[in-house]
Every structure is written in C-alpha cells, then in structure tokens.
C-alpha positions in Angstrom: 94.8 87.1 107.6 98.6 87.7 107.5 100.4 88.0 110.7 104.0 89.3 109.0 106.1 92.3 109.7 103.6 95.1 107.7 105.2 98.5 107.1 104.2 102.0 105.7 107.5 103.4 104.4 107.8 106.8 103.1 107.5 107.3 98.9 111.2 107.8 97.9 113.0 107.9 94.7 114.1 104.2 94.4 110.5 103.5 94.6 109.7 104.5 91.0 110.5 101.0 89.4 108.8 98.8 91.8 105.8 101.5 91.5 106.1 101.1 87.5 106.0 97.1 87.8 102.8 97.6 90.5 101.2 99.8 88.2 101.7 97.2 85.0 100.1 94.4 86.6 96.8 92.9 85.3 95.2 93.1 88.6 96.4 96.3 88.7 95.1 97.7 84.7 91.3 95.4 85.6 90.6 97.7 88.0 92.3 101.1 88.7 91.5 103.9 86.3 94.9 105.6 86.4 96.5 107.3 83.5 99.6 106.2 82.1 102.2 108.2 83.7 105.5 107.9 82.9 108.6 107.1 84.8 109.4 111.1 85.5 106.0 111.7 86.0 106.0 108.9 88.8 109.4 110.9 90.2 107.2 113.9 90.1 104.6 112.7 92.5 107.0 111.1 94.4 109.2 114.3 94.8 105.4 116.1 95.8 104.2 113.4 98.0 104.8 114.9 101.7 105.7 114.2 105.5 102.7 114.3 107.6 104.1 117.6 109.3 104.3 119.8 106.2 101.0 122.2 106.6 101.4 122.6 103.0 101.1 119.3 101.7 98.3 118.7 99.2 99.0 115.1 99.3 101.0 111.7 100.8 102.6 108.2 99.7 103.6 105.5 101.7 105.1 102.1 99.7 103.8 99.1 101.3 106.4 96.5 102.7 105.6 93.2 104.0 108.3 90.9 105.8 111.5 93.0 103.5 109.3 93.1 100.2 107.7 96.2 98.3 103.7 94.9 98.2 101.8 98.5 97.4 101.1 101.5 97.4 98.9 104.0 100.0 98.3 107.7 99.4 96.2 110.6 100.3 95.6 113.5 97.5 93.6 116.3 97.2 93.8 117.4 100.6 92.1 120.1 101.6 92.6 122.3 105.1 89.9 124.2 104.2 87.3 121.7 103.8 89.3 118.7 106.0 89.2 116.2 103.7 91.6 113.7 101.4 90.9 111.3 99.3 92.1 108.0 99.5 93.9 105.3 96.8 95.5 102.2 97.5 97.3 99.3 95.2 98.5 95.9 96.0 100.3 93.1 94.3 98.2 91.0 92.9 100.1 88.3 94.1 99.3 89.5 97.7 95.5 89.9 97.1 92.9 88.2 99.4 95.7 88.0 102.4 94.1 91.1 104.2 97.6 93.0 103.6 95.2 95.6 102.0 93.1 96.3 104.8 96.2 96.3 107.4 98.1 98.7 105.1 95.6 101.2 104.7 94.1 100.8 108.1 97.3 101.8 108.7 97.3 105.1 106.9 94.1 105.7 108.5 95.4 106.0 111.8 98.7 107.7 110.6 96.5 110.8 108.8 93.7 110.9 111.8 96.4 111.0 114.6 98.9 113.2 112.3 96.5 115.8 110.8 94.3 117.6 113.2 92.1 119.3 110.4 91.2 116.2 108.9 87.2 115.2 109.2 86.8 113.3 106.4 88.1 110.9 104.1 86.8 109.4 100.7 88.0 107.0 98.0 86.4 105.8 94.9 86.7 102.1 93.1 85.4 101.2 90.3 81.6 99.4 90.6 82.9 95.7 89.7 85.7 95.9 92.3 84.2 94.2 94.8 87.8 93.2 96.4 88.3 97.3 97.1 85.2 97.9 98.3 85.8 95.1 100.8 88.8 96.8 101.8 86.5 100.3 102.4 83.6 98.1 104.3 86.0 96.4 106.9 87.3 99.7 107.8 84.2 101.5 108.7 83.3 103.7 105.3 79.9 103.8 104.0 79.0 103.5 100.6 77.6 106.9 99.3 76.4 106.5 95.9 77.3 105.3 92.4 78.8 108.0 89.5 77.2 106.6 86.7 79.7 106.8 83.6 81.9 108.8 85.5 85.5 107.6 84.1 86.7 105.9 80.5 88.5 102.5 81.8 90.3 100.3 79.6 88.2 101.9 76.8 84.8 101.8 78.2 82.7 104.4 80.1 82.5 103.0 84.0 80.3 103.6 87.3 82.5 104.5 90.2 81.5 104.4 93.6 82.5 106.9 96.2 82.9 105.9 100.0 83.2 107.8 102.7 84.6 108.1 106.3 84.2 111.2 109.2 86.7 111.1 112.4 83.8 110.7 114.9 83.3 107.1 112.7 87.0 106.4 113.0 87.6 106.8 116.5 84.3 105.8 117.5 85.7 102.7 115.6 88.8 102.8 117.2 87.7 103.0 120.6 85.0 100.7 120.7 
C-alpha cells in the first residue's frame, strides 16, 4: 500500500490532455469499454461534470493526484434524486496499478458523495468479467457482486459479460463505523 500525499481534485479544463493520454493506455483500452471520445467531447464532460452542492448535477469528476502527479480519474454519472443512486467509474495509470492508489482514490469518492449528497442510497459500477484488478477494487470497499450481463457490451471488437456491483449507505457506514 502507498502511504503518499492522495488527492481528489476537481475535473477542470487543463485536465483534458492528461485524461486523453489516461484513456490511450493499454491498461486502459484491455479493459474499459469506453467510446472514443474526442478531445471536445472530453471538454464537454468536463464542462458538465459538477460540485457536490449543485442539486442539479446529473454527474461528478474528480482527477486523481498522487504526491504532485495526475494518476486517474473518479466519477459518478447517471445520478438520479429520484431513485438515489449513481453509478460509479474509475481509471488509473497503468503504471500506478497494484499500489492500492485505486482503492484510496475511490474510497475516497465514496465518502465525499455519502457525506456530500443526502439522497444518495446506492451506488453501482460495472467492470468487465476478466477485470479481476477492478473488481478487487469493488470487493475491498464493501460492494457485493450482483450478477453477470451476459454479452452486454462490444469491447475491443468482441461481445463481453460485465458485471454489476453494488453498494447501499447502511453498507457504507455500517463499514465506516465499524
């Protein structure tokens, strides 16, 4: 485990380049099932991605930093007041894999949208059924695997099982407090 200076930092603008590199590593392409957005369209979802107080938001970003240095990404999308729920994605550097940066960062953004959003019960994320380092990430933080999609996305080509995960508040701060 890495004991270094770990920061969320809010999404910005001068993020988009560093985000574009992130997204073009092969760590990144084996295993994240992402379309291939351009640089504007990165701008876009920067420009959308909110602070925690906006009631309106329909989504976040943080950028990962670790000791100075961009590492990540950590968002929340698809969030819904109605139903108080958000679904989860998270990238790291390859280079930083296997360091448990990962599961700092988005513990991190676990206690950031649980303490920060009042209406949220419930949070998901999906990986893809060979990325075992992900779902690593989901286990040490207290989700629970809930099933398999079979052939639910085209990645790299091929049709691919995803698996969804999922974690309530009462596991979270049961979690947290105990």
């Amino acid at each position: 485990m890495s004991t270094g200076d770990l920061r969320l930092v809010p999404a910005r603008p001068e993020h988009v380049d560093y985000w574009l590199v992130l997204r073009a590593e092969p760590g990144a392409r084996r295993y994240v099932d992402t379309d291939e957005d351009t640089r504007e369209q990165l701008l876009h979802r920067i420009a959308e991605a909110s602070p925690l107080g906006d009631t309106r938001a329909k989504g976040y970003r943080w950028f990962v930093e670790y000791d100075g240095r961009l590492i990540g990404t950590v968002s929340a999308r698809d969030v819904s007041r109605m139903h108080g729920r958000a679904q989860l994605g998270y990238m790291m550097s390859e280079a930083y894999h296997g360091r448990g940066l990962g599961t700092r960062a988005v513990g991190m953004m676990l206690e950031r949208l649980f303490t920060g959003l009042p209406f949220l019960q419930r949070l998901w994320l999906v990986t893809l059924a060979e990325n075992a380092g992900s779902q690593g990430v989901a286990r040490k933080l207290g989700f629970t695997f809930e099933g398999t999609m079979r052939g639910h996305c085209v990645h790299l080509g091929q049709r691919r099982d995803q698996q969804t995960w999922g974690l309530l508040r009462s596991e979270w701060e049961a979690r947290r407090s105990g």
